[in-house]
Tab-separated table of N, CA, C and O in Angstrom:
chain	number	residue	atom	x	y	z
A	1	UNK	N	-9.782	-1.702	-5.640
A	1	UNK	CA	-10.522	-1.351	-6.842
A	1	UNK	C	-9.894	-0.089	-7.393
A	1	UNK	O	-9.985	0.930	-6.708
A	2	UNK	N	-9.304	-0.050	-8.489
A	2	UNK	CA	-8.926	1.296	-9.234
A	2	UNK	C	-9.957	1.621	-10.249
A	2	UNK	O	-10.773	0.922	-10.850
A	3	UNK	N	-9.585	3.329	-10.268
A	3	UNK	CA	-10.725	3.426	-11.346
A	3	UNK	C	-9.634	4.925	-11.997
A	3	UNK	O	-9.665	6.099	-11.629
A	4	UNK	N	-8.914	4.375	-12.868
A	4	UNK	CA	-7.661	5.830	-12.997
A	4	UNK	C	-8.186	7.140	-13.727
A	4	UNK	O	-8.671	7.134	-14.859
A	5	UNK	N	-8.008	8.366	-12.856
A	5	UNK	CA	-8.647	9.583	-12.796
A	5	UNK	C	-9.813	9.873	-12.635
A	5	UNK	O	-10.502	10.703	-13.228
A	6	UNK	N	-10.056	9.189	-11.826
A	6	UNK	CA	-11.582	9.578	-11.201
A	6	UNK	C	-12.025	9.829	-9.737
A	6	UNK	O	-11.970	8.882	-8.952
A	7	UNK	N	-12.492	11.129	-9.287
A	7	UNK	CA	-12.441	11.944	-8.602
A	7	UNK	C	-13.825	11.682	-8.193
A	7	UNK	O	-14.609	12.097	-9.046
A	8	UNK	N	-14.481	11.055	-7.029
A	8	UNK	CA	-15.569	10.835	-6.451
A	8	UNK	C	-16.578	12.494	-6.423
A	8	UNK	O	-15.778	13.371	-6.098
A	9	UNK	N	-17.678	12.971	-6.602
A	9	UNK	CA	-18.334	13.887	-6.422
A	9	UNK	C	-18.903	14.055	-5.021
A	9	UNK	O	-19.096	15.000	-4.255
A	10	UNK	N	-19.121	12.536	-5.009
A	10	UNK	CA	-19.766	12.450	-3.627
A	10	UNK	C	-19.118	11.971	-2.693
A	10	UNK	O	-18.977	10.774	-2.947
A	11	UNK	N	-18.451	12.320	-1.381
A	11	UNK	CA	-17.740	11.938	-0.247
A	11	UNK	C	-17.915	10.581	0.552
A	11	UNK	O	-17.074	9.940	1.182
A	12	UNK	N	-19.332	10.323	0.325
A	12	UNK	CA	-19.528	9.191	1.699
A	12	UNK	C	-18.873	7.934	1.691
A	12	UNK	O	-18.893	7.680	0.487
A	13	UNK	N	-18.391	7.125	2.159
A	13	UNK	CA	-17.761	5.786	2.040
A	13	UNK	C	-18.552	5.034	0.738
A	13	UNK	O	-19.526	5.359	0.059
A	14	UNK	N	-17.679	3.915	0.733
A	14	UNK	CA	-18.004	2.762	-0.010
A	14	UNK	C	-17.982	1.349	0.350
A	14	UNK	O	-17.135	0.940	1.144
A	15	UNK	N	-18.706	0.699	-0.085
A	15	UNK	CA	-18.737	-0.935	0.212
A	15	UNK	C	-18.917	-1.951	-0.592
A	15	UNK	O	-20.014	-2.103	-1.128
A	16	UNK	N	-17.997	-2.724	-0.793
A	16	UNK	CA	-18.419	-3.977	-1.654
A	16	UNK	C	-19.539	-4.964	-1.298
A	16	UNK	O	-19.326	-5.834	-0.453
A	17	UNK	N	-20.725	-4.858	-1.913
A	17	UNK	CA	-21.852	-5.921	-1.606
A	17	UNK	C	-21.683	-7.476	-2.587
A	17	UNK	O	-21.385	-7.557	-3.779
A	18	UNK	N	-21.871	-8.173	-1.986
A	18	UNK	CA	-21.396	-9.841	-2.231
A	18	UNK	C	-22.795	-10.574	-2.416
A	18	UNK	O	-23.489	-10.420	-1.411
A	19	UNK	N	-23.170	-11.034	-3.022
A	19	UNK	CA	-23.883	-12.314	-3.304
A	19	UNK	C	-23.447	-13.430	-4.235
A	19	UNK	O	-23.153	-13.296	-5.423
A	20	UNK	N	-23.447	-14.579	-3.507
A	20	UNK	CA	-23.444	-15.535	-3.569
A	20	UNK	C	-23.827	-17.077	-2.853
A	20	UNK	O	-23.808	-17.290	-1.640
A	21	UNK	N	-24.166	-18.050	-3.882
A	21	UNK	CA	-24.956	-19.266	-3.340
A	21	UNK	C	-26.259	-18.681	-2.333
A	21	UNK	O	-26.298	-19.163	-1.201
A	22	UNK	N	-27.119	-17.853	-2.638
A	22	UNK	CA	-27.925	-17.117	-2.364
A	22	UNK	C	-27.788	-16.297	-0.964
A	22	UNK	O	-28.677	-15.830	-0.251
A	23	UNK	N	-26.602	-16.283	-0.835
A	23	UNK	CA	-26.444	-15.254	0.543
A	23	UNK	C	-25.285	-14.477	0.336
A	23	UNK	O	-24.166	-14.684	-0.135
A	24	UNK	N	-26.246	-12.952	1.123
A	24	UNK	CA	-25.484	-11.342	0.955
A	24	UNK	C	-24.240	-11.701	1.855
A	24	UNK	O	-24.165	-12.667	2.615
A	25	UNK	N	-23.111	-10.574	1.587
A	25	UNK	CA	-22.429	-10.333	2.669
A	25	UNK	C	-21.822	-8.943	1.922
A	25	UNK	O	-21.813	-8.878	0.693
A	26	UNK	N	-21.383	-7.985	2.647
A	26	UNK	CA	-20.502	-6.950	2.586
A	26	UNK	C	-19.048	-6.624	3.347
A	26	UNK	O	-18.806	-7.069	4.469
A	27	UNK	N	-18.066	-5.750	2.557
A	27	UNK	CA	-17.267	-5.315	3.684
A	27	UNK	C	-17.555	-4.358	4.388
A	27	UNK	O	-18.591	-3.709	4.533
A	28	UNK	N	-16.288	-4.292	4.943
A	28	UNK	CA	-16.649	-2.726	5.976
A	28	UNK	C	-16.599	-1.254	5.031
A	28	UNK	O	-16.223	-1.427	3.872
A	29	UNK	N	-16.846	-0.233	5.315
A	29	UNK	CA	-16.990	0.461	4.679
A	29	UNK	C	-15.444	1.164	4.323
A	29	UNK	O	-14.479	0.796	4.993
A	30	UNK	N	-15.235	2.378	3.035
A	30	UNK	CA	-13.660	2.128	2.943
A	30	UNK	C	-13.789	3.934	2.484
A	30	UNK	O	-14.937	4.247	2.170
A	31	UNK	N	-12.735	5.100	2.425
A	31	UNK	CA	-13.061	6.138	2.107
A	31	UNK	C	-13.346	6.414	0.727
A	31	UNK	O	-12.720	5.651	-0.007
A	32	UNK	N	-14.030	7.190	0.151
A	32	UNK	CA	-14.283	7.642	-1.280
A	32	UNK	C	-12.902	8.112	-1.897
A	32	UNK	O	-12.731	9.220	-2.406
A	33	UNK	N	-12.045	7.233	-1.797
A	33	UNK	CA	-11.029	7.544	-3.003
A	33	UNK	C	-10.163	6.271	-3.400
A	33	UNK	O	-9.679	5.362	-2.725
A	34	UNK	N	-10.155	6.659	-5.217
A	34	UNK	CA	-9.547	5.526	-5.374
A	34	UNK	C	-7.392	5.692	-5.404
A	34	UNK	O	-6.600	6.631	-5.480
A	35	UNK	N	-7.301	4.406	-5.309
A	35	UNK	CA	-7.390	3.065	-5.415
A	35	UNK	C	-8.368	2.417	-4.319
A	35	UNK	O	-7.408	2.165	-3.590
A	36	UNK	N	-9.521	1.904	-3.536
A	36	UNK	CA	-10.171	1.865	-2.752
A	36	UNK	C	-9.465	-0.148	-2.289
A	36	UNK	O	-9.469	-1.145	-3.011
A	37	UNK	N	-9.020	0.012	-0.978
A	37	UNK	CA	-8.740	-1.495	-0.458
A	37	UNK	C	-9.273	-1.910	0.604
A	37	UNK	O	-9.190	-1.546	1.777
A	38	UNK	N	-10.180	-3.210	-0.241
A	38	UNK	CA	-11.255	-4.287	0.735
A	38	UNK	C	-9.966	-5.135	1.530
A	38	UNK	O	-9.616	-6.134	0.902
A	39	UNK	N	-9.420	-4.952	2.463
A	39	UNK	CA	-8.496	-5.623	3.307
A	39	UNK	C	-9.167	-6.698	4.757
A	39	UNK	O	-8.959	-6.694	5.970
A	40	UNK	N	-10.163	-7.654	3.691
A	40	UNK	CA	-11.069	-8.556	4.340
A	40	UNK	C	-11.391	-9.443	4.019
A	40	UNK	O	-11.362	-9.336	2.793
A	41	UNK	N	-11.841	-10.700	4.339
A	41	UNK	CA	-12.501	-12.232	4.243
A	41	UNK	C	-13.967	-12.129	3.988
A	41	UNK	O	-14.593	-11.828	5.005
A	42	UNK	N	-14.551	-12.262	3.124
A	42	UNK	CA	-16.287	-12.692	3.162
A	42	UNK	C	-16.031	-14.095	3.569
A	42	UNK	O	-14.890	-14.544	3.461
A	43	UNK	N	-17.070	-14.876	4.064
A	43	UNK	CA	-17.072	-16.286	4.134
A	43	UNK	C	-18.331	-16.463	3.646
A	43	UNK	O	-19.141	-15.572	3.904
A	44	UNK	N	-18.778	-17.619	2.851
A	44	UNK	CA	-20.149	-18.319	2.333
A	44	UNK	C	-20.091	-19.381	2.845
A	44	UNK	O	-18.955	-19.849	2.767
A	45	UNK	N	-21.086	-20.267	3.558
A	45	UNK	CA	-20.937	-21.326	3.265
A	45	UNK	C	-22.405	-22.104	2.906
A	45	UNK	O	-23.396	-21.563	3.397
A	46	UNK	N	-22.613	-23.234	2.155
A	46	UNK	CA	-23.395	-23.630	1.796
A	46	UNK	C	-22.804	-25.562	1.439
A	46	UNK	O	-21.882	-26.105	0.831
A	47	UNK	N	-24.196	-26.064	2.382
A	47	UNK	CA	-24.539	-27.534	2.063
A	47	UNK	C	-25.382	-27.673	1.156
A	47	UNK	O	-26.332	-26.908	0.994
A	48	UNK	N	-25.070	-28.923	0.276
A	48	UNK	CA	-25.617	-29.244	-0.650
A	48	UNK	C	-26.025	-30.889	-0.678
A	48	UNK	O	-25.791	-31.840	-1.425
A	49	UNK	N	-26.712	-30.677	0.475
A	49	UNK	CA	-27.300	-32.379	0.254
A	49	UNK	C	-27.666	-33.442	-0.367
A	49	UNK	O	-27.778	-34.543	0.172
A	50	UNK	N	-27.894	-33.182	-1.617
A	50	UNK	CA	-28.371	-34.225	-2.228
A	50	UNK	C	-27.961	-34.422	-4.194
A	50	UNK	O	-28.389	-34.797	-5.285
A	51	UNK	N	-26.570	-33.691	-3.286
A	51	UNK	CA	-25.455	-33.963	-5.070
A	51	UNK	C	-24.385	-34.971	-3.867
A	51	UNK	O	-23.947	-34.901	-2.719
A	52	UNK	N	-24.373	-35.696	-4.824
A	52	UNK	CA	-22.892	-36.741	-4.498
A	52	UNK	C	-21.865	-36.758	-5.574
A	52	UNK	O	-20.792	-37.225	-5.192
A	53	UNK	N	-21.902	-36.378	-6.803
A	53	UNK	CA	-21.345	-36.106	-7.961
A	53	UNK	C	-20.613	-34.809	-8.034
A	53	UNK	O	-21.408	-33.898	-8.263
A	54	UNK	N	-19.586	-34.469	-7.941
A	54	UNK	CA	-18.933	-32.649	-8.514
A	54	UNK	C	-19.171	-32.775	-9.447
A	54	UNK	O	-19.748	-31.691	-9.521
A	55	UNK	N	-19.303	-33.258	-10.618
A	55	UNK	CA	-20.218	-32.990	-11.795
A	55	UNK	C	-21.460	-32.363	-11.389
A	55	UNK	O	-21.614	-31.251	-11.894
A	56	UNK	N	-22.134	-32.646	-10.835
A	56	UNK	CA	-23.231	-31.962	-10.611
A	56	UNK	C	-23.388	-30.897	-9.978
A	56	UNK	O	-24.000	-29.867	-10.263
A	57	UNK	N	-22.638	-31.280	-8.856
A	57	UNK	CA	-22.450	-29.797	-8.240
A	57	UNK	C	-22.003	-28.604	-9.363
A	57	UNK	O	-22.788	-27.656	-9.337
A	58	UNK	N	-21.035	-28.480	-10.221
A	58	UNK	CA	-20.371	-27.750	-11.064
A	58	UNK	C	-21.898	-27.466	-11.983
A	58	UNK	O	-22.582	-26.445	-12.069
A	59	UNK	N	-22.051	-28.661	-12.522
A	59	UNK	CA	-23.719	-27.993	-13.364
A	59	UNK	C	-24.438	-27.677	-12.393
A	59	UNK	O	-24.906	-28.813	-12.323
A	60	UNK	N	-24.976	-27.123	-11.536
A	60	UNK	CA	-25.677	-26.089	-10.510
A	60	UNK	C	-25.171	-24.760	-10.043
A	60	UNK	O	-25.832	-23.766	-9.745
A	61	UNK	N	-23.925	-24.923	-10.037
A	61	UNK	CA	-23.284	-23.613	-10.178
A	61	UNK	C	-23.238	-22.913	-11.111
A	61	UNK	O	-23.061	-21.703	-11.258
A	62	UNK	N	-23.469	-24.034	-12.001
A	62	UNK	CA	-23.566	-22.811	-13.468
A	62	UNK	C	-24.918	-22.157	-13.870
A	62	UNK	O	-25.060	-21.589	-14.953
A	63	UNK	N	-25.937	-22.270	-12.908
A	63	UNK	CA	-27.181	-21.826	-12.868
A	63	UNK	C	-27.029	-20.554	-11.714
A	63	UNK	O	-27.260	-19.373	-11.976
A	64	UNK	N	-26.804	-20.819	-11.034
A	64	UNK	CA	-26.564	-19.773	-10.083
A	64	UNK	C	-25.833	-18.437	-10.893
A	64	UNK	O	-25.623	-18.569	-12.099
A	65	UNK	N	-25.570	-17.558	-10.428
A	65	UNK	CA	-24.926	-16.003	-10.037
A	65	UNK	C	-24.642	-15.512	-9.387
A	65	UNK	O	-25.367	-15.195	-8.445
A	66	UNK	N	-23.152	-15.081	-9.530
A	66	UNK	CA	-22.429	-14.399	-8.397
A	66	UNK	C	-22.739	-12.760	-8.884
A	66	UNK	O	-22.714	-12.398	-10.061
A	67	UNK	N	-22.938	-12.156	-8.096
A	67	UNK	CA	-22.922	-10.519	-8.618
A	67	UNK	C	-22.214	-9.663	-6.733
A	67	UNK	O	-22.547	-9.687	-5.548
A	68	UNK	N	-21.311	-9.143	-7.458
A	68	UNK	CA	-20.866	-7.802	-6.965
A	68	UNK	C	-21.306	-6.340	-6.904
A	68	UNK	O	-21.822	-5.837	-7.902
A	69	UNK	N	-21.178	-5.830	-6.099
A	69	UNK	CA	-21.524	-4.474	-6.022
A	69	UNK	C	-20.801	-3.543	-5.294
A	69	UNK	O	-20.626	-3.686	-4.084
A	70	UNK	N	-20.318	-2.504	-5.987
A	70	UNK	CA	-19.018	-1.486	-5.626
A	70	UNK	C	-20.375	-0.423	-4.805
A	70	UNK	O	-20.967	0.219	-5.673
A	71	UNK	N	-20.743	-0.243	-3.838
A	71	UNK	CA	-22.126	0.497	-3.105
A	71	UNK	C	-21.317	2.041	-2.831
A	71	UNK	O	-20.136	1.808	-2.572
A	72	UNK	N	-21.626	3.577	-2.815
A	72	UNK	CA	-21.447	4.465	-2.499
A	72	UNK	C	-22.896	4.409	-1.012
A	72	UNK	O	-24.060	4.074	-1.235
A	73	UNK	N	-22.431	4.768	0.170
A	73	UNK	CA	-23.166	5.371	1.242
A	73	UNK	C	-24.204	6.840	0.897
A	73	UNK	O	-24.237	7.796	1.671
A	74	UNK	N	-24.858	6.787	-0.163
A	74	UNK	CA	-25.663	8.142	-0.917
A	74	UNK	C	-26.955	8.239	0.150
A	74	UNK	O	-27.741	7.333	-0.128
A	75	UNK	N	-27.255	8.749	0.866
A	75	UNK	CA	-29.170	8.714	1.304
A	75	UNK	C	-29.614	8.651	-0.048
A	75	UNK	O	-29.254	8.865	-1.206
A	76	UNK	N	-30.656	8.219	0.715
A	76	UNK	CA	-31.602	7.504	1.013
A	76	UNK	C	-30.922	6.071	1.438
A	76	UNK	O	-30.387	5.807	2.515
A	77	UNK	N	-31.069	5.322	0.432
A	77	UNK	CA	-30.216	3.949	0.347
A	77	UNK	C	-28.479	3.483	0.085
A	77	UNK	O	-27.881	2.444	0.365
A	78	UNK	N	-28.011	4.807	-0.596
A	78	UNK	CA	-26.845	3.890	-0.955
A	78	UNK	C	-27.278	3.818	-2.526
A	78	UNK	O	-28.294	3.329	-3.020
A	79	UNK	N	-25.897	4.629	-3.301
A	79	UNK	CA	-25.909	4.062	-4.543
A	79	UNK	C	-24.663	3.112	-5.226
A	79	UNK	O	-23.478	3.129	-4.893
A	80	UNK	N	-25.394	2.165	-6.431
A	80	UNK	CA	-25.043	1.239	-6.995
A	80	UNK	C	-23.674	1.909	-8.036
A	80	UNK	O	-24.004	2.508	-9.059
A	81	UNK	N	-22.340	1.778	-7.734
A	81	UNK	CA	-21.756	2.724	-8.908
A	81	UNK	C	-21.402	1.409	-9.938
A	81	UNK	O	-22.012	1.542	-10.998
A	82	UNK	N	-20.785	0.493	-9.904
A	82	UNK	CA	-20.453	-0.365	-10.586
A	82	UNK	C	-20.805	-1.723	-10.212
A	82	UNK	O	-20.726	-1.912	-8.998
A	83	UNK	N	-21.189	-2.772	-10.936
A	83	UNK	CA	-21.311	-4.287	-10.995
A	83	UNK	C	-20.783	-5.518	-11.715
A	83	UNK	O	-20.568	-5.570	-12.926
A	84	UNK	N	-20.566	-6.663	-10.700
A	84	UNK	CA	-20.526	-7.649	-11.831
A	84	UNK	C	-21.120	-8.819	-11.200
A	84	UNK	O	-21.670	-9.090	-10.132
A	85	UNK	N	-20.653	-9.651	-12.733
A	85	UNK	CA	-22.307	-10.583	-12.164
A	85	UNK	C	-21.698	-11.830	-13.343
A	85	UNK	O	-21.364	-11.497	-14.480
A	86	UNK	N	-21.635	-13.120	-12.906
A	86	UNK	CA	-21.251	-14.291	-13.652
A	86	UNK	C	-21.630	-15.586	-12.946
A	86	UNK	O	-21.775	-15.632	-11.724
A	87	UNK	N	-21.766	-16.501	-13.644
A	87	UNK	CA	-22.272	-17.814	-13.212
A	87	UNK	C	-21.571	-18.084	-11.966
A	87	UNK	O	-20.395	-17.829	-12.224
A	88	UNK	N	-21.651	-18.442	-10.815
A	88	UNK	CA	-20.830	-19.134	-9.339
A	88	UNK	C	-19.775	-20.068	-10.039
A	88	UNK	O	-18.607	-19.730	-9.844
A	89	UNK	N	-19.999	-21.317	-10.911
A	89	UNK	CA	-18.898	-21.494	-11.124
A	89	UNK	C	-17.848	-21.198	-11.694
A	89	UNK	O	-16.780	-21.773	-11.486
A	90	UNK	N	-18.101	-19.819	-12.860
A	90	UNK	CA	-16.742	-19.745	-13.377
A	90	UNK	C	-16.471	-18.319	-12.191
A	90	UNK	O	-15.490	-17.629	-12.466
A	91	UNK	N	-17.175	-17.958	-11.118
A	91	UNK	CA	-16.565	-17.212	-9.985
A	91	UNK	C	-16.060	-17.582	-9.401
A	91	UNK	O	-15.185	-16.870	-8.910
A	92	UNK	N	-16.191	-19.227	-8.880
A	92	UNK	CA	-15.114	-19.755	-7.844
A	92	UNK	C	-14.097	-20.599	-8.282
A	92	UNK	O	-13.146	-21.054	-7.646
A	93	UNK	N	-14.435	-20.762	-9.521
A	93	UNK	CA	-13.107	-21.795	-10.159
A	93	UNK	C	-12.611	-21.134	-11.741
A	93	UNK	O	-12.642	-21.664	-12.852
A	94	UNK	N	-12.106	-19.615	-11.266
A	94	UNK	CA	-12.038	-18.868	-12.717
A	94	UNK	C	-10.970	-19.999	-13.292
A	94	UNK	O	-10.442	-20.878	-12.610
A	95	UNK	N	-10.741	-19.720	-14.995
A	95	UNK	CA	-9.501	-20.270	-15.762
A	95	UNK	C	-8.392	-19.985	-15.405
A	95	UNK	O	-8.280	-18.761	-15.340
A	96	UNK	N	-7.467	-20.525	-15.126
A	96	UNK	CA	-6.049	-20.166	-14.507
A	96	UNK	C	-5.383	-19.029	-15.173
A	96	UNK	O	-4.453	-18.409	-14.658
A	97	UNK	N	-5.901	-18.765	-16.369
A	97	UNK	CA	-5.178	-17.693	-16.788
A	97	UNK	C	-5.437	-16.572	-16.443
A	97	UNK	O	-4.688	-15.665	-16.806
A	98	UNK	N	-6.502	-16.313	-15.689
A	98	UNK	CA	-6.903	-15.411	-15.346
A	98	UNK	C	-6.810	-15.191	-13.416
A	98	UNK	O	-7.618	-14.777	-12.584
A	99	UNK	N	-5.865	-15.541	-13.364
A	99	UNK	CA	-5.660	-15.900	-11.867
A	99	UNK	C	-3.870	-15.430	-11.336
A	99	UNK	O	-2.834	-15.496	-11.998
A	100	UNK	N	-4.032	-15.088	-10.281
A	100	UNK	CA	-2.313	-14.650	-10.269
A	100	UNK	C	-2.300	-14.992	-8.610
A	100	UNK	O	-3.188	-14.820	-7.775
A	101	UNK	N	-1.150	-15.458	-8.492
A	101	UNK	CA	-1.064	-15.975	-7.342
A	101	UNK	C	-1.183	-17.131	-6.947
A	101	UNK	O	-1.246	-18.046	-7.768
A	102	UNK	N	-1.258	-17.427	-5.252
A	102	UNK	CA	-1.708	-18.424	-4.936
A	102	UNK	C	-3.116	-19.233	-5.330
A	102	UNK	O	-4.007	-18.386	-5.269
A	103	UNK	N	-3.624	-20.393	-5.671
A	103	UNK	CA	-4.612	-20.756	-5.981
A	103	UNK	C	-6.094	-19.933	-6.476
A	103	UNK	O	-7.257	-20.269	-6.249
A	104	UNK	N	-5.549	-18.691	-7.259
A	104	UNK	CA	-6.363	-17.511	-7.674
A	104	UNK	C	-6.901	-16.791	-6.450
A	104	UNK	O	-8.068	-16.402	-6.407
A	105	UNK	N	-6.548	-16.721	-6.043
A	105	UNK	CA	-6.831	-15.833	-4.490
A	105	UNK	C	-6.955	-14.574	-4.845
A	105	UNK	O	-7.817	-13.856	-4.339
A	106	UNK	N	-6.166	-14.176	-5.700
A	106	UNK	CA	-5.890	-12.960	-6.330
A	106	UNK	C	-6.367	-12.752	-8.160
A	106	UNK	O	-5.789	-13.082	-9.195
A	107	UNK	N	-7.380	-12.212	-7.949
A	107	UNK	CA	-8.067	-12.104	-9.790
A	107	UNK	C	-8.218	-10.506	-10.021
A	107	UNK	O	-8.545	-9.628	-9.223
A	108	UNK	N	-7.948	-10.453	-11.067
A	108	UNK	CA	-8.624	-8.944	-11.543
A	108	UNK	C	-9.726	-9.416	-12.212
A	108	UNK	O	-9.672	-10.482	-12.825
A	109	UNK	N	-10.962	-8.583	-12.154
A	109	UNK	CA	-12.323	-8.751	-13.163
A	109	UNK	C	-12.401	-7.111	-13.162
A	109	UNK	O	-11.865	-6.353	-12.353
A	110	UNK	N	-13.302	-6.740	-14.409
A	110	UNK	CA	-13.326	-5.791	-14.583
A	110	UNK	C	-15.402	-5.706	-14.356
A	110	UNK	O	-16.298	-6.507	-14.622
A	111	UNK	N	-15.382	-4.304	-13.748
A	111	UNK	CA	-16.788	-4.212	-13.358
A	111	UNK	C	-17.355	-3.498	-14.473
A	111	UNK	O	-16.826	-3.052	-15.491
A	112	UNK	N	-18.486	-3.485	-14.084
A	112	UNK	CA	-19.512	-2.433	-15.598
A	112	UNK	C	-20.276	-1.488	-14.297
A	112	UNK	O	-20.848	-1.839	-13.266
A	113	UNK	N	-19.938	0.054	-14.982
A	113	UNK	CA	-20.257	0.823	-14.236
A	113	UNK	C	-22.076	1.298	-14.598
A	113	UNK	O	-22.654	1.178	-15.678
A	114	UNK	N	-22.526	1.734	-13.552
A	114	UNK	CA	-23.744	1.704	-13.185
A	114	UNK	C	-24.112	2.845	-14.642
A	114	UNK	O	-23.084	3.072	-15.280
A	115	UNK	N	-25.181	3.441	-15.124
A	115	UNK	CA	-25.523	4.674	-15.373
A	115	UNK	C	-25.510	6.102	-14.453
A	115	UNK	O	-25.387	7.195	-15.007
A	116	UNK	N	-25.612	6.002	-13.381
A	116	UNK	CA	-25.767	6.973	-12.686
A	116	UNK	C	-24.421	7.405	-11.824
A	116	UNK	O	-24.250	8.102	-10.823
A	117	UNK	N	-23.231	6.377	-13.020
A	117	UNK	CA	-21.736	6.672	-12.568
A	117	UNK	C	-21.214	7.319	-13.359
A	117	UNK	O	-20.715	6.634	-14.251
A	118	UNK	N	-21.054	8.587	-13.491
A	118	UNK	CA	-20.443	9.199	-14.709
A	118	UNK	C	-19.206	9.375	-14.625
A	118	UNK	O	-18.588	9.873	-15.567
């Protein structure tokens, strides 16, 4: 994650929080400076019993939401600095143009930073 010239205030680690197909996952935590690198696998997995159609499956994904979260380690909880957030299917099957690499393995998206990220 880059964020060019920007100088953390607050020291404590960071973590990418994951939701998707209704289940959390995070990485490990990474130091407060950028360029910051998630050098890790989330895995999801989810059955869907009672689509036999990828048409359908694809229209259900497009009901769903994937949302990200760039997390600072702040007490109390942990603050929210940046997010993103888009339908599951155009998260797991972005447009190729927007994809670099092997089978988009590799995407840039750009996040929207929190308010309380100055």
């Amino acid at each position: 994650i880059t964020c060019p010239g920007v100088l953390l205030k607050d020291k404590q680690e960071l973590y990418l929080g994951v939701f998707v197909l209704g289940q959390y996952n995070k990485t490990e935590c990474v130091p407060a400076v950028f360029p910051l690198f998630f050098q890790e696998r989330l895995v999801f997995e989810k059955a869907f019993a009672n689509i036999v159609d990828p048409g359908d499956l694809m229209k259900l994904l497009e009901f769903d939401t994937a949302v990200l979260e760039l997390i600072q380690l702040v007490p109390p909880v942990g603050k929210v600095l940046a997010t993103y957030e888009e339908n599951t299917r155009d998260f797991l099957f972005p447009d190729p143009k927007l994809t670099h690499g092997h089978r988009g393995l590799v995407r840039e998206i750009l996040m929207k930073r929190s308010p309380s990220f100055t």
